[in-house]
XYZ file of N, CA and C in Angstrom:
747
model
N 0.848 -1.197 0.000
C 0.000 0.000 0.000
C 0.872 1.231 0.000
N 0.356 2.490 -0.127
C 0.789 3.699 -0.366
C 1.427 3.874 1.248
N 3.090 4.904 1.171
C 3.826 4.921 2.389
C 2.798 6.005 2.769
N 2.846 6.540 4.176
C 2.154 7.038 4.651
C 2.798 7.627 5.840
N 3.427 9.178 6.154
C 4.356 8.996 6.912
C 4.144 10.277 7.325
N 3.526 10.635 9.019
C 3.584 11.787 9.757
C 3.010 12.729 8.875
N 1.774 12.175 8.083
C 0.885 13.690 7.065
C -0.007 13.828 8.374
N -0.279 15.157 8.248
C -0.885 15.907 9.072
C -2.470 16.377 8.375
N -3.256 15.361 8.501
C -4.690 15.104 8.061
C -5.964 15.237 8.858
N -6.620 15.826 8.949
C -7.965 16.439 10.055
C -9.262 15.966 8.956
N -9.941 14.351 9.609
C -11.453 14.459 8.772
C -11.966 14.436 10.005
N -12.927 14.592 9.652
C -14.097 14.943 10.481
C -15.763 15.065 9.764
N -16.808 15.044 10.584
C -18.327 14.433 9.900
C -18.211 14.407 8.452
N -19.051 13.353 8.085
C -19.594 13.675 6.640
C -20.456 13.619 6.347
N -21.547 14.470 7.220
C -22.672 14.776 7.704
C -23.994 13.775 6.502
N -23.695 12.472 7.325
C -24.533 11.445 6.601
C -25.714 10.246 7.722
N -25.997 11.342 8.856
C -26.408 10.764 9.477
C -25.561 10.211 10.546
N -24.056 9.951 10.510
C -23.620 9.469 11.772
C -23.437 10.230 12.636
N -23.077 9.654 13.836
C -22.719 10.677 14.901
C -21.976 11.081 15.196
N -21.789 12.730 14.754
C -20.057 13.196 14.544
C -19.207 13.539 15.204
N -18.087 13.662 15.001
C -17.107 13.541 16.522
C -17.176 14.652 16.923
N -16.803 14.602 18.390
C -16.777 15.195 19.253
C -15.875 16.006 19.675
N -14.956 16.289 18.793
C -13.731 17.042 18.864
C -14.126 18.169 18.370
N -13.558 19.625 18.899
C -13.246 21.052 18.035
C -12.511 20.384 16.909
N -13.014 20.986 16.055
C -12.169 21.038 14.331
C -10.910 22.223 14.748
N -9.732 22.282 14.818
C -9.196 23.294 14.804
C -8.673 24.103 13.676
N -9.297 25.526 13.570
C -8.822 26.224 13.042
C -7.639 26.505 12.416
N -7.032 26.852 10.877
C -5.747 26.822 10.299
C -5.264 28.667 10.968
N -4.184 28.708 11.167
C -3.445 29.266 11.687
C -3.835 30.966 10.955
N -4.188 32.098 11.400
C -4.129 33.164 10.466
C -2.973 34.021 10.276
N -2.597 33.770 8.650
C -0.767 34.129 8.356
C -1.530 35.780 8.377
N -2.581 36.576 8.244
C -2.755 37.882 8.194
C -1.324 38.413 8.642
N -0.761 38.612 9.349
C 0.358 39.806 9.798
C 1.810 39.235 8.834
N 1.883 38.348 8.274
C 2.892 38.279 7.455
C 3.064 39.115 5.767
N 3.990 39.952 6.112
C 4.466 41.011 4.822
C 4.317 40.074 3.884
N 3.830 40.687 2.563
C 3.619 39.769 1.020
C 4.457 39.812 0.669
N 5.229 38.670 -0.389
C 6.917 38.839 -0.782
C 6.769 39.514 -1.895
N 7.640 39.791 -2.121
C 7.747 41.175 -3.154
C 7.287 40.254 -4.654
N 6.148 40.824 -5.607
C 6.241 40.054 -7.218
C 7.260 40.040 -7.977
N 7.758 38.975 -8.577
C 8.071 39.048 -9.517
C 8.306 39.857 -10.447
N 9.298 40.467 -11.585
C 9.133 41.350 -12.770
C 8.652 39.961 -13.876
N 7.861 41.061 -14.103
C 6.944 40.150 -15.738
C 5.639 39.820 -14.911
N 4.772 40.018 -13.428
C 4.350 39.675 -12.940
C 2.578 39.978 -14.044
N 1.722 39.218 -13.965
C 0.693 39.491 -15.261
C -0.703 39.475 -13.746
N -1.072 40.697 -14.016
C -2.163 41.151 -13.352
C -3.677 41.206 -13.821
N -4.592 40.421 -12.352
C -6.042 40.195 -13.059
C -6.921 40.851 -12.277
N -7.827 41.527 -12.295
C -8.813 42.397 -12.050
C -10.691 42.531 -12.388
N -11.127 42.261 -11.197
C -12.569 42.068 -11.908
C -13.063 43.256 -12.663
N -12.327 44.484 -12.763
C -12.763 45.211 -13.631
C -11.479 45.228 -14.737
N -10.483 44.110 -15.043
C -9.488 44.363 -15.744
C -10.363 44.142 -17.179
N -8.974 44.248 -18.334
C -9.777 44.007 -19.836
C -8.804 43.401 -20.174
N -9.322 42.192 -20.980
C -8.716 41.207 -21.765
C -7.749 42.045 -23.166
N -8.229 43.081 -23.153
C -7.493 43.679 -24.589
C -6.287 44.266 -23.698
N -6.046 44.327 -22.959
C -5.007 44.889 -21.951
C -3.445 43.537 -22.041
N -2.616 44.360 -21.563
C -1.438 43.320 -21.377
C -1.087 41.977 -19.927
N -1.928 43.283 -18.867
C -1.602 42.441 -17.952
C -0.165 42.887 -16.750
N 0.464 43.864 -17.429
C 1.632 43.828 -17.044
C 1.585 45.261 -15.635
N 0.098 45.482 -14.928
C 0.123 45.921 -13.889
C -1.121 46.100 -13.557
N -1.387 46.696 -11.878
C -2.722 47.102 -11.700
C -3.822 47.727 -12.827
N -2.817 48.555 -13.313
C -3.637 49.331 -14.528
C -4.136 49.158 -15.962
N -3.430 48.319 -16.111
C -3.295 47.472 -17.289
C -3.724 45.892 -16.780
N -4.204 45.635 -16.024
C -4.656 44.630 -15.707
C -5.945 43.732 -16.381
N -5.584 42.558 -16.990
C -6.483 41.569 -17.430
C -7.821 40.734 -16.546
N -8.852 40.254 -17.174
C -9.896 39.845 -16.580
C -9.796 38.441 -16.270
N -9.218 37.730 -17.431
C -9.339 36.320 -17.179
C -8.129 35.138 -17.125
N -8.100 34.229 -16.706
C -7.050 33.565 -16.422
C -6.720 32.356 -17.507
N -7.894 32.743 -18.471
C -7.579 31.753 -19.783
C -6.844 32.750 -20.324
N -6.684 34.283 -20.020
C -5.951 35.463 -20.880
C -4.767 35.001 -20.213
N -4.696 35.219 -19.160
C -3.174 35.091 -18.712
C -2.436 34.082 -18.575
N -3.433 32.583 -19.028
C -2.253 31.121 -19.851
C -1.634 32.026 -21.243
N -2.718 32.510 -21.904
C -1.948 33.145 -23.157
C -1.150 34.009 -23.410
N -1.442 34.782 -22.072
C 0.353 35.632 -22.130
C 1.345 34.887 -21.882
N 1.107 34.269 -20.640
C 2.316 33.486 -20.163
C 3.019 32.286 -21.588
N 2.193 31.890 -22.102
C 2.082 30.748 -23.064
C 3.276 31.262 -24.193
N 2.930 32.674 -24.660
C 3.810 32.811 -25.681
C 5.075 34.458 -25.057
N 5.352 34.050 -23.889
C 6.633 34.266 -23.732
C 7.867 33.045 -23.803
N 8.933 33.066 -23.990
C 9.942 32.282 -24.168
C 10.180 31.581 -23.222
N 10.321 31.757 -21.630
C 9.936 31.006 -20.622
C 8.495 29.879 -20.430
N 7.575 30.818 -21.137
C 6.681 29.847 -20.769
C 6.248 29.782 -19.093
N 6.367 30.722 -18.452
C 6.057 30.795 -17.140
C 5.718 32.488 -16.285
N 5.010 32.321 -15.492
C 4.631 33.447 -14.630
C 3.984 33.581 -13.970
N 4.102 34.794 -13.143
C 3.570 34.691 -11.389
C 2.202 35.472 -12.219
N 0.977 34.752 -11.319
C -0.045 35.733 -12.088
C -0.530 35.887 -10.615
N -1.125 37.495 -10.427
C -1.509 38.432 -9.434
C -2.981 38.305 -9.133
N -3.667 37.720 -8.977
C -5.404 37.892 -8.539
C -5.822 38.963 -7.497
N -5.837 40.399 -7.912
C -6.656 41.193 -7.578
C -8.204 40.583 -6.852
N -8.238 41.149 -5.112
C -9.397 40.670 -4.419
C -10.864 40.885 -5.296
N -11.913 39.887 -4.985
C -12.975 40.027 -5.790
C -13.049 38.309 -5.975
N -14.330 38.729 -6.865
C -15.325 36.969 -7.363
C -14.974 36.945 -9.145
N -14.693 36.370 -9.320
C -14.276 35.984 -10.305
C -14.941 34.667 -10.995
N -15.681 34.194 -12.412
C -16.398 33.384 -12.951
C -15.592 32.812 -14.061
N -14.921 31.654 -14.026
C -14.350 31.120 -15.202
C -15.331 30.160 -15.796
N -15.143 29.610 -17.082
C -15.300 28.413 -17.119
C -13.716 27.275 -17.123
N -13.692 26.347 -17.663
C -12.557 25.198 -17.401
C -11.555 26.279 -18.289
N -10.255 26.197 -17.173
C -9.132 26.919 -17.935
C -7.864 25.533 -18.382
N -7.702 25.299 -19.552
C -6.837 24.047 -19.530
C -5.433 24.651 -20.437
N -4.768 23.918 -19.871
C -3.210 23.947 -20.151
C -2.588 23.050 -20.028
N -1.351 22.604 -21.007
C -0.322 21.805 -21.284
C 0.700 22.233 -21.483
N 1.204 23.244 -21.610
C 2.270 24.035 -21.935
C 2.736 25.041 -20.972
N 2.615 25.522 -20.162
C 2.892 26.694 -19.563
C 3.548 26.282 -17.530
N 3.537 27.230 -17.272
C 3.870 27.296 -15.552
C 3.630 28.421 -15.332
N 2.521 28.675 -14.006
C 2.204 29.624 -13.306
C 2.488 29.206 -11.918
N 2.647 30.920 -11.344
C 2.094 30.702 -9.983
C 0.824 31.659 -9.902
N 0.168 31.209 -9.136
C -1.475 32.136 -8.927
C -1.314 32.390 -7.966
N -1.433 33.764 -7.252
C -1.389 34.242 -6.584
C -2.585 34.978 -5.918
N -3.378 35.147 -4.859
C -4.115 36.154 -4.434
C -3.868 36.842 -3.579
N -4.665 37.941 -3.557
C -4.195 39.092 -3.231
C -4.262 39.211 -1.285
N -5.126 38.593 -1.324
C -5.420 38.385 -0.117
C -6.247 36.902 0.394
N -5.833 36.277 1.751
C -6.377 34.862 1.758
C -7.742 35.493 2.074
N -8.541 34.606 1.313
C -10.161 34.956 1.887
C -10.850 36.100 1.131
N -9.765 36.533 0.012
C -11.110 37.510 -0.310
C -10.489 37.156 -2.057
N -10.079 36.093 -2.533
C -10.391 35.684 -3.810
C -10.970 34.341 -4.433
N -12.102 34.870 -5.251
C -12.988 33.007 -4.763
C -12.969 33.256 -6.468
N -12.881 32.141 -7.202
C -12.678 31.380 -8.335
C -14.113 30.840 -8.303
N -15.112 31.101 -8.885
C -16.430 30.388 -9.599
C -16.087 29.295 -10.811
N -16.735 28.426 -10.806
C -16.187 27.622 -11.973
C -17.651 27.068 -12.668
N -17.148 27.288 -14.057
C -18.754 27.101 -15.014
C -18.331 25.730 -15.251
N -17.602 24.954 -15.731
C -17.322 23.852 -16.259
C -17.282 22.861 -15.087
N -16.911 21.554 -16.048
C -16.253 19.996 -15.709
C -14.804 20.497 -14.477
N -14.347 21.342 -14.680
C -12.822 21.561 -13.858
C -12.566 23.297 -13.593
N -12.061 23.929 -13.029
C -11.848 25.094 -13.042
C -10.717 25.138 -13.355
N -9.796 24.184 -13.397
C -7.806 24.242 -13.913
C -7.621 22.974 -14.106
N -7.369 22.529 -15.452
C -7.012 21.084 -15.937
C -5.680 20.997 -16.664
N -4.690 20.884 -15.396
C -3.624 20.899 -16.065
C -2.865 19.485 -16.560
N -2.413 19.340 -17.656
C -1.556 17.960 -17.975
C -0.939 17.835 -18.783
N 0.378 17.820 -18.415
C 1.658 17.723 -19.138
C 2.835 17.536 -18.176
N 3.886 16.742 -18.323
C 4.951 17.148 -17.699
C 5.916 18.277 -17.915
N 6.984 18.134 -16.409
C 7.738 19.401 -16.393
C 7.002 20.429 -16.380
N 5.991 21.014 -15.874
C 5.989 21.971 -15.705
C 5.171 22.293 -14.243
N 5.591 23.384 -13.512
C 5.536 23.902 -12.144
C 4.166 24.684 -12.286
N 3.267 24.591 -11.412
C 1.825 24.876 -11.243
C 1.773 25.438 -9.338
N 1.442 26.817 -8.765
C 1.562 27.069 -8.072
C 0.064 27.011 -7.390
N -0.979 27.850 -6.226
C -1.623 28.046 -6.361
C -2.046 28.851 -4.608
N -2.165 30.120 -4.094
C -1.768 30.357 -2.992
C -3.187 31.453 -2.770
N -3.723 31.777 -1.664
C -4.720 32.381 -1.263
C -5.895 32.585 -2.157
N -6.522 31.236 -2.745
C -7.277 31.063 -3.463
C -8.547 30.641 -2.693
N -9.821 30.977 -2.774
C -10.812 30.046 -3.060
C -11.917 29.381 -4.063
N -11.714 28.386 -4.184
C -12.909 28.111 -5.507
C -13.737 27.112 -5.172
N -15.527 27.621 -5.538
C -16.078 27.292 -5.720
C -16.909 26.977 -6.710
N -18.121 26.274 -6.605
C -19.247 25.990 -7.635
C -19.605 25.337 -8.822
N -18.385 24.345 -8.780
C -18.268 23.261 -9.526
C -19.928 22.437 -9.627
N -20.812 21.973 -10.344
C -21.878 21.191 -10.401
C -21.670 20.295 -11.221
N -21.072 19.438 -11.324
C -21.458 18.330 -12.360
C -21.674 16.690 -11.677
N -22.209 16.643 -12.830
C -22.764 14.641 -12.305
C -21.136 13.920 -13.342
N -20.228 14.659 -13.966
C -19.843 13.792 -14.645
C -17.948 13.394 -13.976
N -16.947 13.303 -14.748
C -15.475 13.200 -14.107
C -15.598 14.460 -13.974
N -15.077 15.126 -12.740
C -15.202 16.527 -12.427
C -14.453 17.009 -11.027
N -13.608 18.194 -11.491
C -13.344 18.027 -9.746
C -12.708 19.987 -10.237
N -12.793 20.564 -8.578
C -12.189 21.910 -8.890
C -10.801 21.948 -9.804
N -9.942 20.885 -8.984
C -9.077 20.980 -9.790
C -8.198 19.792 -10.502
N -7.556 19.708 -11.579
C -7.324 18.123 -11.913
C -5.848 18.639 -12.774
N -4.942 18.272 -11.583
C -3.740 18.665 -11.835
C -2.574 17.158 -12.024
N -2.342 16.841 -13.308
C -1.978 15.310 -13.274
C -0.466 15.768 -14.328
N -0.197 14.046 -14.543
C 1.409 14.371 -15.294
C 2.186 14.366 -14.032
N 3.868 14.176 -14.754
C 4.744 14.574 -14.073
C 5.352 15.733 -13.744
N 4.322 16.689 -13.331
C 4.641 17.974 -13.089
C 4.677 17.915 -11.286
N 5.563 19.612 -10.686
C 5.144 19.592 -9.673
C 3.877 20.725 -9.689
N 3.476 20.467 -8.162
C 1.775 21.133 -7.935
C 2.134 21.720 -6.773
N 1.605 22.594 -6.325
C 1.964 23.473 -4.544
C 0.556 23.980 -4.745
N -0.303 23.698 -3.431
C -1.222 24.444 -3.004
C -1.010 24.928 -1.435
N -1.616 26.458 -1.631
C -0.944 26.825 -0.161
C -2.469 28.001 0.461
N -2.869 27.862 1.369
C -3.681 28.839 1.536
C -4.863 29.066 0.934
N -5.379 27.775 0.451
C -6.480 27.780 -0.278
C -7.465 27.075 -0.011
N -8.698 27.378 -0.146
C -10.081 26.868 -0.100
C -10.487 26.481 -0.943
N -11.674 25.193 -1.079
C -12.516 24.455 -1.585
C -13.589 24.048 -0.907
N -14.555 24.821 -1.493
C -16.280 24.688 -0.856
C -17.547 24.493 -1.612
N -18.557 24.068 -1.565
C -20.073 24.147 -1.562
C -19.570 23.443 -3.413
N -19.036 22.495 -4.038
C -18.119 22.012 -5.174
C -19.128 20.310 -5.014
N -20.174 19.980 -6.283
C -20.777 19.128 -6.266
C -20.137 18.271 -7.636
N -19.445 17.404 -7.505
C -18.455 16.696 -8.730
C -17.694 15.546 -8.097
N -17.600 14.688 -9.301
C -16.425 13.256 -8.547
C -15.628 13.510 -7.564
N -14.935 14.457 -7.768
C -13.753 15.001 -6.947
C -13.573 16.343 -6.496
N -13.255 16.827 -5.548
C -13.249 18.360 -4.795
C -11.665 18.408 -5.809
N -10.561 17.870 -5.364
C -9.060 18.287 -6.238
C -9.010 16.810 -5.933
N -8.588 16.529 -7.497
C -7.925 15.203 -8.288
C -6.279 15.917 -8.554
N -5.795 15.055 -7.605
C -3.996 15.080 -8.094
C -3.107 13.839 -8.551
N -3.152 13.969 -9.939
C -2.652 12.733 -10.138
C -0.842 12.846 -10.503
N -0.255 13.136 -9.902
C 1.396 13.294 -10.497
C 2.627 12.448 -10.114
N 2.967 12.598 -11.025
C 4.857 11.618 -10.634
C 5.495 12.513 -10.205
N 5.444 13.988 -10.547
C 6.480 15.167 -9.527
C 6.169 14.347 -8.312
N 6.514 16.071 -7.521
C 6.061 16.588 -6.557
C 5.458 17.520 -5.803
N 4.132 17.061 -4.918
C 3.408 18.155 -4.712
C 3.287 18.086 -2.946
N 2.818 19.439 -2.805
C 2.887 20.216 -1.375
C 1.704 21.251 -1.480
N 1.124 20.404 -0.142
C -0.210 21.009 0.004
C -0.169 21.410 1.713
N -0.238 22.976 1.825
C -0.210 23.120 3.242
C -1.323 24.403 3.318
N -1.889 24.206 4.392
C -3.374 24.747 5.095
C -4.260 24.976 4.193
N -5.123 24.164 3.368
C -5.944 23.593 2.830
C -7.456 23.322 3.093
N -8.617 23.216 3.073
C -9.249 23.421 3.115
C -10.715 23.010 2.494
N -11.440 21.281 2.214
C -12.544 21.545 1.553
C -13.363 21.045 2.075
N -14.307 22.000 1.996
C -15.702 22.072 3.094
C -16.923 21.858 2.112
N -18.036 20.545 2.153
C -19.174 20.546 1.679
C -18.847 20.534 0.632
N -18.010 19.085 0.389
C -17.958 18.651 -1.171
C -18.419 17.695 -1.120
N -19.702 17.640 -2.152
C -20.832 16.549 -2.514
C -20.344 15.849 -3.520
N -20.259 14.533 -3.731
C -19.980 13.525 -4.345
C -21.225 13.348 -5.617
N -21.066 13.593 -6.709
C -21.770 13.580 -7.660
C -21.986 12.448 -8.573
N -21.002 11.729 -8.196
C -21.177 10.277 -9.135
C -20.134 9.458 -8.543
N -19.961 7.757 -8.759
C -19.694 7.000 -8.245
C -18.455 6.632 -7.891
N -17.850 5.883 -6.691
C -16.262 5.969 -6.631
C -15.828 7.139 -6.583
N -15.945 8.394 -5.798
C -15.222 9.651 -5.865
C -14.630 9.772 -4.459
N -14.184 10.863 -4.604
C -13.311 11.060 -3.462
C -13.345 12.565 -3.017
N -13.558 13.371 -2.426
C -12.871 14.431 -1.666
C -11.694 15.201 -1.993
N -10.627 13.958 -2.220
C -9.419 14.886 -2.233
C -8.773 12.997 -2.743
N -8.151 13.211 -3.918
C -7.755 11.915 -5.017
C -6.182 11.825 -4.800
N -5.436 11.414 -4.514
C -4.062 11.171 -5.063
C -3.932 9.705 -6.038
N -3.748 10.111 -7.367
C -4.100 9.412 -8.458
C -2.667 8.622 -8.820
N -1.679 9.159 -8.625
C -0.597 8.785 -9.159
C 0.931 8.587 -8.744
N 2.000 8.123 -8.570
C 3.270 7.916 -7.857
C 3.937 8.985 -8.004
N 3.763 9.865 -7.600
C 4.295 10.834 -6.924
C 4.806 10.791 -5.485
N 5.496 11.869 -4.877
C 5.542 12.489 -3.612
C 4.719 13.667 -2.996
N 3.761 13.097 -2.297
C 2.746 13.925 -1.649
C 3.231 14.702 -0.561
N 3.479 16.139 -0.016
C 3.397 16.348 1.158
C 2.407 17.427 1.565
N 1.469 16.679 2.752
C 0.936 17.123 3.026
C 0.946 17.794 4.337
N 0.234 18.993 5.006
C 0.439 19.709 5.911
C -0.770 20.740 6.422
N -1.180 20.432 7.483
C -2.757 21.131 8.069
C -3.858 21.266 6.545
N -4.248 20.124 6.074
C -5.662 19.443 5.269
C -6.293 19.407 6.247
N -7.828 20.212 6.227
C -9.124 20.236 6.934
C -10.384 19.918 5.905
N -10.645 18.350 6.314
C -11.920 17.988 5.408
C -12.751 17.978 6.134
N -14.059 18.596 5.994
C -15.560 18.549 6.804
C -16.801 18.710 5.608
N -17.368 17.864 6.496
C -19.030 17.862 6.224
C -19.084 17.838 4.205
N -18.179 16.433 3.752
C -17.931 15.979 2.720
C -19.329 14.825 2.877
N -19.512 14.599 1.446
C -20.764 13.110 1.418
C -21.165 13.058 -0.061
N -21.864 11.760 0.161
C -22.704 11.095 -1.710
C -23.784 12.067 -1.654
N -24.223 12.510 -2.867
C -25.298 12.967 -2.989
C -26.631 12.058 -2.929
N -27.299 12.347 -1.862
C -28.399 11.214 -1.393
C -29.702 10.906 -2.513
N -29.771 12.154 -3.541
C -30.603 11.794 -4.380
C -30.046 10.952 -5.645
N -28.835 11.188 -6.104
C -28.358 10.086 -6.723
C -28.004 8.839 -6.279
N -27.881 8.822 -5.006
C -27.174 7.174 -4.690
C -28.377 6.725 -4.597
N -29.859 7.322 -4.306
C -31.201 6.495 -4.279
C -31.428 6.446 -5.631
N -31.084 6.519 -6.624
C -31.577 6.070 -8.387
C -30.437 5.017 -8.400
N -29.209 5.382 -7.974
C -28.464 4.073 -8.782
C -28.174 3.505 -7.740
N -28.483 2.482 -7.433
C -28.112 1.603 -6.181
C -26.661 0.992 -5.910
N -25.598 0.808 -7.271
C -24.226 0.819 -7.084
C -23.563 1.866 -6.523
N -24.190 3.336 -6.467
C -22.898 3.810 -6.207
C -22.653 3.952 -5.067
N -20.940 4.424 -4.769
C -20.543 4.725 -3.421
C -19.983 5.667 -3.465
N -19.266 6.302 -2.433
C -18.329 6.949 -2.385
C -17.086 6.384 -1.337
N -15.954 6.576 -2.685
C -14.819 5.646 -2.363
C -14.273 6.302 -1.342
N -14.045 7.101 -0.992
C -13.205 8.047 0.172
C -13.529 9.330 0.165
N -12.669 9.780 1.359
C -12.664 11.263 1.840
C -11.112 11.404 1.528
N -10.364 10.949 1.926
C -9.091 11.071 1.492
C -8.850 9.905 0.458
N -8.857 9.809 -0.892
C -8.297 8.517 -1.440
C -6.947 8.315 -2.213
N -5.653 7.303 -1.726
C -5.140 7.275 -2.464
C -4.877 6.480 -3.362
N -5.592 6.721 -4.315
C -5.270 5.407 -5.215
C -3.947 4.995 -6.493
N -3.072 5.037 -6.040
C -1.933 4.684 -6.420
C -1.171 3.771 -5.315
N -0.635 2.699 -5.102
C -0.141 1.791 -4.379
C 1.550 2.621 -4.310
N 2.309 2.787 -5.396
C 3.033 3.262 -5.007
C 3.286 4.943 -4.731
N 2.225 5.845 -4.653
C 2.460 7.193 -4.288
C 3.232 7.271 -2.679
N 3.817 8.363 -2.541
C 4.662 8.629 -1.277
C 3.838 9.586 -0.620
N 2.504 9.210 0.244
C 2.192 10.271 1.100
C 2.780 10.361 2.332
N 3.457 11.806 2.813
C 3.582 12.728 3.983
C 3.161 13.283 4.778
């Protein structure tokens, strides 16, 4: 089975009728008083009042969408960049990439939430390439079909840091399937409904190196009106790893 070594994992109810524990959930730590590190130059800036006909290359000039800013990043020569999320709600549909490396950045923890119209809100897959993702929240994923906020696979590495996942009805809240390596610290998904069969919460798909660090899963579950039409389904986990040889931490 998958190594499994001093990860620092918090489940708790999955509000399905049992009787839920009895423990305080404890709270992730608030980094508020820590100075923001300085951006990057080339840093590509997004704004709910930004414009896509814009470059990106500051507050003022700031872009709307984050399928705009794979395409800046995409056809610079690096192929990579820190992208800035200006606070606010923001509505994508599925942003997909094979080519590129970002880091996503928000502006502040808790006040940038990612809406997602599609199957995925970030479907990344390809190797070699570095995928960041830091004071994010996203919600509003709905689908009955393969679906999850985020579905970050390949031999790339993945870092999630400071981010939320909530009220997200799909197979999977975040599907990580990679041979890199990924690092997930103070994390977060709350009231992710299982939309179709065998899903999971939170997936580790593939032999990689997982490290994980303060994950808070609550009040995760099957959707009760589908599991009463199809009488097979289940839901495979809250944490699942299904790779025998992945390295979770």
């Amino acid at each position: 089975s998958a190594t499994k070594d001093n990860m620092d994992l918090v489940i708790v109810t999955l509000n399905d009728g049992i009787t839920p524990l009895d423990k305080e959930i404890p709270e992730l730590p608030d980094e508020g008083g820590e100075e923001p590190s300085p951006l990057p130059a080339g840093t590509i800036y997004i704004s709910v009042t930004g414009d896509d006909a814009k470059d990106g290359s500051s507050e003022a000039n700031a872009i709307a969408s984050f399928a705009r800013a794979v395409e800046i990043a995409s056809n610079r020569t690096t192929r990579n960049a820190t992208v800035y999320v200006l606070n606010g709600d923001y509505t994508t549909s599925m942003v997909e990439d094979n080519k590129t490396s970002l880091t996503i950045i928000g502006q502040e923890k808790g006040k940038v939430t990612i809406h997602g119209t599609g199957n995925y809100i970030f479907s990344v897959n390809n190797p070699n390439l570095e995928w960041k993702f830091e004071n994010l929240d996203f919600v509003g994923i709905s689908s009955t079909g393969t679906s999850a906020a985020l579905k970050l696979w390949d031999a790339s590495n993945y870092t999630l840091n400071n981010c939320n996942f909530r009220d997200i009805k799909a197979k999977y809240g975040v599907d990580i399937s990679s041979k890199g390596y990924v690092t997930v610290t103070n994390v977060v998904l709350e009231n992710i409904t299982a939309a179709t069969s065998s899903a999971a919460s939170f997936q580790v798909g593939a032999a990689g190196v997982y490290n994980i660090d303060n994950l808070i899963i609550r009040n995760c579950n099957l959707d009760k009106t589908y599991a009463a039409t199809t009488p097979t389904t289940y839901l495979r986990s809250i944490f699942y790893v299904n790779n025998d040889a992945a390295v979770v931490k």
